[in-house]
PDB file of C-alpha atoms in Angstrom:
ATOM      1  CA  MET Q   1       0.133   0.035   0.110  1.00 82.00           C
ATOM      2  CA  GLY Q   2       2.761   2.374   0.997  1.00 83.00           C
ATOM      3  CA  PRO Q   3       4.607   2.442  -2.479  1.00 86.00           C
ATOM      4  CA  LEU Q   4       0.964   2.735  -4.224  1.00 93.00           C
ATOM      5  CA  LEU Q   5       0.286   5.750  -2.160  1.00 95.00           C
ATOM      6  CA  ALA Q   6       3.773   7.362  -2.832  1.00 93.00           C
ATOM      7  CA  LEU Q   7       3.398   6.897  -6.647  1.00 92.00           C
ATOM      8  CA  ALA Q   8      -0.131   8.122  -6.648  1.00 95.00           C
ATOM      9  CA  SER Q   9       1.331  11.317  -4.870  1.00 95.00           C
ATOM     10  CA  ALA Q  10       3.983  11.362  -7.786  1.00 92.00           C
ATOM     11  CA  ILE Q  11       1.294  11.244 -10.318  1.00 94.00           C
ATOM     12  CA  CYS Q  12      -0.900  14.069  -8.597  1.00 95.00           C
ATOM     13  CA  TYR Q  13       2.277  16.276  -8.187  1.00 88.00           C
ATOM     14  CA  GLY Q  14       3.066  15.667 -11.952  1.00 86.00           C
ATOM     15  CA  LEU Q  15      -0.499  16.887 -13.028  1.00 91.00           C
ATOM     16  CA  SER Q  16      -0.143  19.868 -10.515  1.00 88.00           C
ATOM     17  CA  ASP Q  17       3.246  20.782 -12.270  1.00 81.00           C
ATOM     18  CA  PHE Q  18       1.885  20.232 -15.902  1.00 84.00           C
ATOM     19  CA  VAL Q  19      -1.414  22.243 -15.258  1.00 88.00           C
ATOM     20  CA  GLY Q  20       0.238  24.865 -13.169  1.00 83.00           C
ATOM     21  CA  GLY Q  21       3.191  25.316 -15.606  1.00 77.00           C
ATOM     22  CA  LEU Q  22       0.679  25.877 -18.617  1.00 82.00           C
ATOM     23  CA  VAL Q  23      -1.260  28.512 -16.483  1.00 86.00           C
ATOM     24  CA  ALA Q  24       2.058  30.204 -15.277  1.00 78.00           C
ATOM     25  CA  ARG Q  25       2.748  30.815 -19.284  1.00 76.00           C
ATOM     26  CA  ARG Q  26      -0.550  33.018 -19.432  1.00 83.00           C
ATOM     27  CA  ALA Q  27      -0.739  34.563 -15.938  1.00 82.00           C
ATOM     28  CA  PRO Q  28       1.672  35.986 -13.478  1.00 81.00           C
ATOM     29  CA  PHE Q  29       3.444  33.160 -11.756  1.00 77.00           C
ATOM     30  CA  ALA Q  30       2.924  34.792  -8.196  1.00 80.00           C
ATOM     31  CA  ALA Q  31      -0.651  34.965  -8.480  1.00 86.00           C
ATOM     32  CA  VAL Q  32      -0.762  31.250  -9.881  1.00 86.00           C
ATOM     33  CA  ALA Q  33       1.514  30.149  -6.909  1.00 87.00           C
ATOM     34  CA  LEU Q  34      -0.844  31.848  -4.325  1.00 91.00           C
ATOM     35  CA  ILE Q  35      -3.994  30.843  -6.085  1.00 93.00           C
ATOM     36  CA  GLY Q  36      -2.916  27.152  -5.909  1.00 92.00           C
ATOM     37  CA  GLN Q  37      -2.219  27.006  -2.222  1.00 94.00           C
ATOM     38  CA  VAL Q  38      -5.702  28.468  -1.756  1.00 96.00           C
ATOM     39  CA  GLY Q  39      -7.119  25.727  -3.943  1.00 96.00           C
ATOM     40  CA  GLY Q  40      -5.072  23.133  -1.957  1.00 96.00           C
ATOM     41  CA  LEU Q  41      -6.573  24.513   1.363  1.00 97.00           C
ATOM     42  CA  VAL Q  42     -10.201  24.085  -0.121  1.00 97.00           C
ATOM     43  CA  LEU Q  43      -9.327  20.568  -0.958  1.00 97.00           C
ATOM     44  CA  ALA Q  44      -7.557  19.800   2.453  1.00 96.00           C
ATOM     45  CA  LEU Q  45     -10.524  21.005   4.339  1.00 96.00           C
ATOM     46  CA  ALA Q  46     -13.074  19.072   2.279  1.00 96.00           C
ATOM     47  CA  VAL Q  47     -10.943  15.857   3.084  1.00 95.00           C
ATOM     48  CA  ALA Q  48      -9.630  16.252   6.707  1.00 94.00           C
ATOM     49  CA  PRO Q  49     -13.252  15.824   8.403  1.00 93.00           C
ATOM     50  CA  MET Q  50     -13.600  12.601   6.396  1.00 92.00           C
ATOM     51  CA  LEU Q  51     -10.529  10.877   8.119  1.00 89.00           C
ATOM     52  CA  PRO Q  52     -10.665   9.934  11.854  1.00 83.00           C
ATOM     53  CA  ALA Q  53      -8.199  12.365  13.360  1.00 81.00           C
ATOM     54  CA  ALA Q  54      -7.155  13.603  16.929  1.00 87.00           C
ATOM     55  CA  ALA Q  55      -4.405  16.000  15.918  1.00 90.00           C
ATOM     56  CA  SER Q  56      -2.317  17.364  18.774  1.00 94.00           C
ATOM     57  CA  PRO Q  57      -0.536  20.842  18.640  1.00 95.00           C
ATOM     58  CA  ALA Q  58       2.709  19.238  17.724  1.00 96.00           C
ATOM     59  CA  ASP Q  59       0.977  17.424  14.634  1.00 95.00           C
ATOM     60  CA  LEU Q  60      -0.177  20.856  13.557  1.00 96.00           C
ATOM     61  CA  GLY Q  61       3.101  22.337  14.261  1.00 97.00           C
ATOM     62  CA  TRP Q  62       4.852  19.926  11.994  1.00 97.00           C
ATOM     63  CA  GLY Q  63       2.368  20.509   9.406  1.00 97.00           C
ATOM     64  CA  ALA Q  64       2.752  24.401   9.390  1.00 97.00           C
ATOM     65  CA  LEU Q  65       6.528  23.996   9.176  1.00 97.00           C
ATOM     66  CA  SER Q  66       5.925  21.643   6.025  1.00 96.00           C
ATOM     67  CA  GLY Q  67       3.862  24.594   4.813  1.00 96.00           C
ATOM     68  CA  VAL Q  68       6.609  26.976   5.131  1.00 96.00           C
ATOM     69  CA  GLY Q  69       8.764  24.810   3.129  1.00 95.00           C
ATOM     70  CA  THR Q  70       6.197  24.404   0.522  1.00 93.00           C
ATOM     71  CA  GLY Q  71       5.958  28.367   0.465  1.00 90.00           C
ATOM     72  CA  VAL Q  72       9.712  28.936   0.435  1.00 91.00           C
ATOM     73  CA  GLY Q  73      10.195  26.172  -2.085  1.00 87.00           C
ATOM     74  CA  MET Q  74       7.648  27.486  -4.436  1.00 82.00           C
ATOM     75  CA  VAL Q  75       9.187  31.316  -4.095  1.00 81.00           C
ATOM     76  CA  PHE Q  76      12.450  30.249  -5.396  1.00 84.00           C
ATOM     77  CA  LEU Q  77      11.385  27.654  -8.075  1.00 79.00           C
ATOM     78  CA  PHE Q  78       9.161  30.170  -9.613  1.00 73.00           C
ATOM     79  CA  ARG Q  79      11.933  32.983  -9.298  1.00 76.00           C
ATOM     80  CA  GLY Q  80      14.466  30.653 -10.857  1.00 75.00           C
ATOM     81  CA  LEU Q  81      11.832  29.621 -13.840  1.00 67.00           C
ATOM     82  CA  ALA Q  82      11.304  33.173 -14.243  1.00 64.00           C
ATOM     83  CA  ARG Q  83      14.907  33.718 -15.217  1.00 66.00           C
ATOM     84  CA  GLY Q  84      14.339  31.343 -18.113  1.00 57.00           C
ATOM     85  CA  ALA Q  85      16.618  28.565 -16.618  1.00 58.00           C
ATOM     86  CA  MET Q  86      14.207  25.681 -16.332  1.00 60.00           C
ATOM     87  CA  SER Q  87      17.171  23.105 -17.165  1.00 58.00           C
ATOM     88  CA  VAL Q  88      18.914  24.295 -14.541  1.00 65.00           C
ATOM     89  CA  VAL Q  89      16.280  25.077 -11.867  1.00 69.00           C
ATOM     90  CA  VAL Q  90      14.181  21.954 -12.119  1.00 70.00           C
ATOM     91  CA  PRO Q  91      16.882  19.212 -12.021  1.00 70.00           C
ATOM     92  CA  THR Q  92      18.671  21.168  -9.191  1.00 74.00           C
ATOM     93  CA  SER Q  93      15.467  21.315  -7.194  1.00 77.00           C
ATOM     94  CA  ALA Q  94      14.270  17.856  -7.677  1.00 76.00           C
ATOM     95  CA  VAL Q  95      17.488  15.905  -7.183  1.00 77.00           C
ATOM     96  CA  ALA Q  96      18.569  18.052  -3.896  1.00 76.00           C
ATOM     97  CA  GLY Q  97      14.927  17.709  -2.775  1.00 79.00           C
ATOM     98  CA  VAL Q  98      15.341  13.987  -2.794  1.00 81.00           C
ATOM     99  CA  ALA Q  99      18.802  13.679  -1.475  1.00 80.00           C
ATOM    100  CA  LEU Q 100      18.496  16.005   1.703  1.00 83.00           C
ATOM    101  CA  PRO Q 101      15.541  13.884   3.049  1.00 83.00           C
ATOM    102  CA  VAL Q 102      17.179  10.523   2.332  1.00 83.00           C
ATOM    103  CA  LEU Q 103      20.230  11.766   4.339  1.00 82.00           C
ATOM    104  CA  ALA Q 104      18.044  13.302   7.187  1.00 85.00           C
ATOM    105  CA  GLY Q 105      16.025  10.034   7.261  1.00 82.00           C
ATOM    106  CA  VAL Q 106      19.171   8.025   7.693  1.00 82.00           C
ATOM    107  CA  ALA Q 107      21.115  10.485   9.951  1.00 81.00           C
ATOM    108  CA  PHE Q 108      18.468  11.655  12.138  1.00 76.00           C
ATOM    109  CA  LEU Q 109      15.329   9.287  11.829  1.00 78.00           C
ATOM    110  CA  GLY Q 110      17.401   6.179  12.117  1.00 81.00           C
ATOM    111  CA  GLU Q 111      15.963   4.568   9.138  1.00 82.00           C
ATOM    112  CA  ARG Q 112      17.941   1.677   7.493  1.00 82.00           C
ATOM    113  CA  PRO Q 113      16.922   0.828   3.780  1.00 83.00           C
ATOM    114  CA  ALA Q 114      17.863  -2.262   2.369  1.00 83.00           C
ATOM    115  CA  LEU Q 115      20.309  -2.910  -0.216  1.00 85.00           C
ATOM    116  CA  ALA Q 116      17.807  -2.762  -3.093  1.00 84.00           C
ATOM    117  CA  THR Q 117      16.298   0.201  -1.935  1.00 84.00           C
ATOM    118  CA  TRP Q 118      19.778   1.945  -1.688  1.00 87.00           C
ATOM    119  CA  LEU Q 119      20.133   0.946  -5.466  1.00 88.00           C
ATOM    120  CA  GLY Q 120      16.694   2.427  -6.518  1.00 87.00           C
ATOM    121  CA  ILE Q 121      17.544   5.459  -4.598  1.00 86.00           C
ATOM    122  CA  ALA Q 122      21.078   5.674  -6.407  1.00 87.00           C
ATOM    123  CA  ILE Q 123      19.761   5.591  -9.798  1.00 88.00           C
ATOM    124  CA  ALA Q 124      16.558   7.636  -9.124  1.00 85.00           C
ATOM    125  CA  VAL Q 125      18.651  10.622  -8.440  1.00 81.00           C
ATOM    126  CA  PRO Q 126      20.333  10.885 -11.623  1.00 86.00           C
ATOM    127  CA  ALA Q 127      17.094   9.602 -13.324  1.00 83.00           C
ATOM    128  CA  LEU Q 128      15.459  12.902 -12.063  1.00 80.00           C
ATOM    129  CA  TRP Q 129      18.171  14.983 -13.323  1.00 78.00           C
ATOM    130  CA  LEU Q 130      18.056  13.509 -16.628  1.00 82.00           C
ATOM    131  CA  VAL Q 131      14.013  13.532 -17.132  1.00 78.00           C
ATOM    132  CA  SER Q 132      14.049  17.195 -16.127  1.00 70.00           C
ATOM    133  CA  ARG Q 133      16.862  18.201 -18.668  1.00 67.00           C
ATOM    134  CA  THR Q 134      15.011  20.278 -21.285  1.00 63.00           C
ATOM    135  CA  GLY Q 135      18.079  21.839 -22.832  1.00 61.00           C
ATOM    136  CA  THR Q 136      16.161  25.055 -23.138  1.00 56.00           C
ATOM    137  CA  ALA Q 137      18.606  27.208 -21.044  1.00 52.00           C
ATOM    138  CA  THR Q 138      21.187  29.331 -22.659  1.00 51.00           C
ATOM    139  CA  GLY Q 139      23.858  31.341 -20.736  1.00 52.00           C
ATOM    140  CA  ALA Q 140      22.743  30.314 -17.369  1.00 52.00           C
ATOM    141  CA  THR Q 141      24.525  31.752 -14.375  1.00 56.00           C
ATOM    142  CA  ALA Q 142      25.087  30.786 -10.825  1.00 61.00           C
ATOM    143  CA  GLY Q 143      21.890  32.616  -9.807  1.00 70.00           C
ATOM    144  CA  PRO Q 144      19.181  30.006 -11.133  1.00 70.00           C
ATOM    145  CA  ALA Q 145      21.257  27.274  -9.649  1.00 73.00           C
ATOM    146  CA  VAL Q 146      21.317  28.853  -6.082  1.00 82.00           C
ATOM    147  CA  ASP Q 147      17.488  29.377  -6.640  1.00 81.00           C
ATOM    148  CA  GLY Q 148      17.121  25.771  -7.352  1.00 80.00           C
ATOM    149  CA  LEU Q 149      19.127  24.628  -4.281  1.00 84.00           C
ATOM    150  CA  ILE Q 150      17.039  27.103  -2.060  1.00 88.00           C
ATOM    151  CA  ALA Q 151      13.933  25.737  -3.491  1.00 85.00           C
ATOM    152  CA  SER Q 152      15.123  22.028  -2.714  1.00 87.00           C
ATOM    153  CA  VAL Q 153      15.725  22.761   0.848  1.00 91.00           C
ATOM    154  CA  GLY Q 154      12.232  24.146   0.964  1.00 92.00           C
ATOM    155  CA  ILE Q 155      10.909  20.882  -0.736  1.00 89.00           C
ATOM    156  CA  ALA Q 156      13.244  18.913   1.765  1.00 90.00           C
ATOM    157  CA  VAL Q 157      11.330  20.568   4.720  1.00 93.00           C
ATOM    158  CA  GLN Q 158       8.078  19.847   3.424  1.00 94.00           C
ATOM    159  CA  TYR Q 159       8.495  16.237   3.085  1.00 92.00           C
ATOM    160  CA  LEU Q 160      10.443  15.656   6.278  1.00 92.00           C
ATOM    161  CA  ALA Q 161       8.243  17.995   8.527  1.00 94.00           C
ATOM    162  CA  LEU Q 162       5.072  16.456   7.135  1.00 94.00           C
ATOM    163  CA  ALA Q 163       6.303  12.885   7.977  1.00 91.00           C
ATOM    164  CA  GLN Q 164       6.638  13.728  11.529  1.00 92.00           C
ATOM    165  CA  ALA Q 165       2.983  14.354  11.874  1.00 92.00           C
ATOM    166  CA  GLY Q 166       1.386  11.382  13.866  1.00 90.00           C
ATOM    167  CA  PRO Q 167      -0.753   8.992  12.261  1.00 88.00           C
ATOM    168  CA  ALA Q 168      -3.804   9.970  14.521  1.00 91.00           C
ATOM    169  CA  ALA Q 169      -3.642  13.456  13.065  1.00 93.00           C
ATOM    170  CA  GLY Q 170      -5.450  12.509   9.979  1.00 92.00           C
ATOM    171  CA  ALA Q 171      -5.124  15.177   7.197  1.00 93.00           C
ATOM    172  CA  TRP Q 172      -5.442  18.073   9.578  1.00 96.00           C
ATOM    173  CA  PRO Q 173      -1.514  18.862   9.510  1.00 96.00           C
ATOM    174  CA  LEU Q 174      -2.146  19.165   5.635  1.00 96.00           C
ATOM    175  CA  VAL Q 175      -4.598  21.952   6.401  1.00 97.00           C
ATOM    176  CA  ALA Q 176      -2.110  23.587   8.485  1.00 97.00           C
ATOM    177  CA  GLY Q 177       0.442  23.287   5.946  1.00 97.00           C
ATOM    178  CA  ARG Q 178      -1.958  25.036   3.323  1.00 97.00           C
ATOM    179  CA  VAL Q 179      -2.656  27.721   5.643  1.00 97.00           C
ATOM    180  CA  ALA Q 180       1.365  28.517   6.336  1.00 97.00           C
ATOM    181  CA  ALA Q 181       2.139  28.315   2.588  1.00 96.00           C
ATOM    182  CA  ILE Q 182      -0.439  30.907   2.010  1.00 96.00           C
ATOM    183  CA  LEU Q 183       0.760  33.186   4.780  1.00 96.00           C
ATOM    184  CA  THR Q 184       4.398  32.543   3.528  1.00 94.00           C
ATOM    185  CA  LEU Q 185       3.373  33.395  -0.201  1.00 92.00           C
ATOM    186  CA  VAL Q 186       1.221  36.445   0.594  1.00 92.00           C
ATOM    187  CA  PRO Q 187       4.076  39.047   1.281  1.00 89.00           C
ATOM    188  CA  TRP Q 188       6.035  37.919  -1.538  1.00 82.00           C
ATOM    189  CA  ALA Q 189       2.907  38.190  -4.022  1.00 82.00           C
ATOM    190  CA  ALA Q 190       2.024  41.313  -2.624  1.00 83.00           C
ATOM    191  CA  PHE Q 191       5.478  42.610  -3.048  1.00 79.00           C
ATOM    192  CA  ARG Q 192       5.479  41.742  -6.657  1.00 72.00           C
ATOM    193  CA  GLY Q 193       1.813  43.271  -7.043  1.00 75.00           C
ATOM    194  CA  LEU Q 194      -0.707  40.698  -7.133  1.00 75.00           C
ATOM    195  CA  ARG Q 195      -2.710  40.608 -10.353  1.00 79.00           C
ATOM    196  CA  LEU Q 196      -5.515  38.041 -10.473  1.00 82.00           C
ATOM    197  CA  PRO Q 197      -5.722  36.366 -13.755  1.00 86.00           C
ATOM    198  CA  ALA Q 198      -8.835  35.513 -16.005  1.00 90.00           C
ATOM    199  CA  ALA Q 199     -11.460  33.427 -14.252  1.00 92.00           C
ATOM    200  CA  ARG Q 200     -10.747  30.372 -16.322  1.00 93.00           C
ATOM    201  CA  LEU Q 201      -7.111  30.702 -15.378  1.00 92.00           C
ATOM    202  CA  THR Q 202      -8.034  31.035 -11.818  1.00 94.00           C
ATOM    203  CA  LEU Q 203      -9.958  28.032 -11.846  1.00 95.00           C
ATOM    204  CA  PHE Q 204      -7.032  25.842 -13.401  1.00 94.00           C
ATOM    205  CA  ALA Q 205      -4.499  27.473 -10.851  1.00 91.00           C
ATOM    206  CA  ALA Q 206      -6.696  26.322  -8.094  1.00 95.00           C
ATOM    207  CA  LEU Q 207      -7.135  22.764  -9.524  1.00 96.00           C
ATOM    208  CA  SER Q 208      -3.322  22.584  -9.734  1.00 92.00           C
ATOM    209  CA  GLY Q 209      -2.989  23.474  -6.087  1.00 93.00           C
ATOM    210  CA  ALA Q 210      -5.619  21.055  -5.260  1.00 96.00           C
ATOM    211  CA  ALA Q 211      -3.763  18.289  -6.950  1.00 95.00           C
ATOM    212  CA  ALA Q 212      -0.518  19.257  -5.155  1.00 93.00           C
ATOM    213  CA  ALA Q 213      -2.442  19.149  -1.863  1.00 95.00           C
ATOM    214  CA  LEU Q 214      -3.639  15.760  -2.847  1.00 97.00           C
ATOM    215  CA  ALA Q 215      -0.233  14.720  -3.524  1.00 95.00           C
ATOM    216  CA  LEU Q 216       0.830  15.559  -0.246  1.00 95.00           C
ATOM    217  CA  LEU Q 217      -1.894  13.763   1.540  1.00 95.00           C
ATOM    218  CA  CYS Q 218      -0.930  10.590  -0.491  1.00 96.00           C
ATOM    219  CA  TYR Q 219       2.795  11.068   0.702  1.00 94.00           C
ATOM    220  CA  LEU Q 220       1.457  11.674   4.236  1.00 93.00           C
ATOM    221  CA  LEU Q 221      -0.438   8.496   4.227  1.00 93.00           C
ATOM    222  CA  ALA Q 222       2.349   6.485   2.578  1.00 93.00           C
ATOM    223  CA  THR Q 223       4.776   7.326   5.513  1.00 91.00           C
ATOM    224  CA  ARG Q 224       2.697   5.698   7.610  1.00 88.00           C
ATOM    225  CA  HIS Q 225       3.143   2.402   5.794  1.00 86.00           C
ATOM    226  CA  GLN Q 226       6.979   2.474   4.789  1.00 81.00           C
ATOM    227  CA  LEU Q 227      10.383   4.355   5.519  1.00 83.00           C
ATOM    228  CA  VAL Q 228      10.233   8.064   4.850  1.00 86.00           C
ATOM    229  CA  VAL Q 229      13.087   7.737   2.340  1.00 86.00           C
ATOM    230  CA  ILE Q 230      11.173   5.366   0.090  1.00 87.00           C
ATOM    231  CA  ALA Q 231       8.090   7.516   0.105  1.00 89.00           C
ATOM    232  CA  VAL Q 232      10.181  10.597  -0.579  1.00 88.00           C
ATOM    233  CA  VAL Q 233      11.922   9.009  -3.590  1.00 88.00           C
ATOM    234  CA  LEU Q 234       8.817   7.551  -5.200  1.00 89.00           C
ATOM    235  CA  SER Q 235       6.656  10.898  -4.623  1.00 89.00           C
ATOM    236  CA  SER Q 236       9.786  12.847  -6.189  1.00 84.00           C
ATOM    237  CA  LEU Q 237       9.281  10.947  -9.458  1.00 85.00           C
ATOM    238  CA  TYR Q 238       6.639  13.407 -10.540  1.00 81.00           C
ATOM    239  CA  PRO Q 239       9.056  15.265 -13.297  1.00 78.00           C
ATOM    240  CA  VAL Q 240       8.434  12.009 -15.312  1.00 81.00           C
ATOM    241  CA  LEU Q 241       4.659  12.624 -15.914  1.00 83.00           C
ATOM    242  CA  PRO Q 242       4.865  16.477 -17.145  1.00 76.00           C
ATOM    243  CA  VAL Q 243       7.530  15.100 -19.553  1.00 75.00           C
ATOM    244  CA  LEU Q 244       5.309  12.150 -21.008  1.00 81.00           C
ATOM    245  CA  LEU Q 245       2.270  14.553 -21.033  1.00 81.00           C
ATOM    246  CA  GLY Q 246       4.469  17.071 -22.964  1.00 76.00           C
ATOM    247  CA  ILE Q 247       5.214  14.442 -25.501  1.00 76.00           C
ATOM    248  CA  PHE Q 248       1.637  13.155 -25.995  1.00 81.00           C
ATOM    249  CA  LEU Q 249      -0.423  16.284 -25.502  1.00 82.00           C
ATOM    250  CA  LEU Q 250       1.674  19.228 -26.496  1.00 73.00           C
ATOM    251  CA  ARG Q 251       3.707  17.144 -29.148  1.00 76.00           C
ATOM    252  CA  GLU Q 252       7.015  18.131 -27.434  1.00 70.00           C
ATOM    253  CA  ARG Q 253       9.894  16.064 -28.688  1.00 76.00           C
ATOM    254  CA  LEU Q 254      11.878  13.850 -26.356  1.00 72.00           C
ATOM    255  CA  ARG Q 255      15.510  14.177 -25.994  1.00 79.00           C
ATOM    256  CA  THR Q 256      18.114  11.329 -25.653  1.00 84.00           C
ATOM    257  CA  LEU Q 257      18.853  12.322 -21.907  1.00 81.00           C
ATOM    258  CA  GLN Q 258      15.227  12.171 -21.147  1.00 77.00           C
ATOM    259  CA  VAL Q 259      14.854   8.659 -22.605  1.00 84.00           C
ATOM    260  CA  CYS Q 260      17.745   7.522 -20.536  1.00 87.00           C
ATOM    261  CA  GLY Q 261      16.155   9.105 -17.370  1.00 83.00           C
ATOM    262  CA  LEU Q 262      12.842   7.554 -18.027  1.00 83.00           C
ATOM    263  CA  VAL Q 263      14.304   4.167 -18.465  1.00 87.00           C
ATOM    264  CA  THR Q 264      16.384   4.716 -15.483  1.00 88.00           C
ATOM    265  CA  ALA Q 265      13.235   6.064 -13.248  1.00 83.00           C
ATOM    266  CA  ALA Q 266      11.156   2.857 -14.375  1.00 84.00           C
ATOM    267  CA  ALA Q 267      14.088   0.755 -12.979  1.00 87.00           C
ATOM    268  CA  ALA Q 268      14.211   2.798  -9.779  1.00 85.00           C
ATOM    269  CA  VAL Q 269      10.582   2.103  -8.998  1.00 80.00           C
ATOM    270  CA  VAL Q 270      10.945  -1.594  -9.691  1.00 81.00           C
ATOM    271  CA  LEU Q 271      13.649  -1.533  -7.203  1.00 81.00           C
ATOM    272  CA  LEU Q 272      11.706   0.577  -4.357  1.00 78.00           C
ATOM    273  CA  THR Q 273       8.246  -0.967  -4.680  1.00 73.00           C
ATOM    274  CA  ALA Q 274       9.897  -4.513  -4.473  1.00 65.00           C
ATOM    275  CA  THR Q 275      11.392  -3.884  -0.954  1.00 55.00           C
TER     276      THR Q 275
END
């Protein structure tokens, strides 16, 4: 059950990135990010009462910290993408966002993955880098790479903090996280001059955020069935889906490096779900 939930998280995240990326091409990305978190909050509030829960203040605190990580991650991810360096920012944030939780899980949470799991992690990290390489960046500087690294820290905090919430908390840590993410994004969006997009784009931005919240819910449930390091790696394979959707729906051309990444990612999934 755990691996399936983590893979469901990756699918939801992939859909969220795909839809959100299309909307961000037509609307201010600050507004898209903020509206997405509002959509995520609506979904979390709808789901939370359906799950048995007795959330403690500590559980809500971990959820809020996770949301701060989400907000920070989105701020720097979108800033890096705004500089036109997708092939630098996305791989950096995705790979480091996996590596940091894995290292923390082993060093601080006492998790000891099996040998096959380590092999799956070892090949999943370069797979994410290869899949995300679009080859569209030209003249990239250190700035976008730094944005990607900072975004990855936010992503790592998001995953690690949410996993610390107790099983009895249900989905309420997710609610706390969406509130914290909104509070983190509001000052940034206001500083950039918040301009709401057209109604249709607003709806799709909200749906993108709802899909991301559903991804976090699946990830949260996955951590209750398996090691955090496995859930993080499987959930972080989400860049695969936007690449595939771009090929089949947008008729984008698949690069050789991306083919290698997709094959490697498939092998990583086999190893991680077999343990």
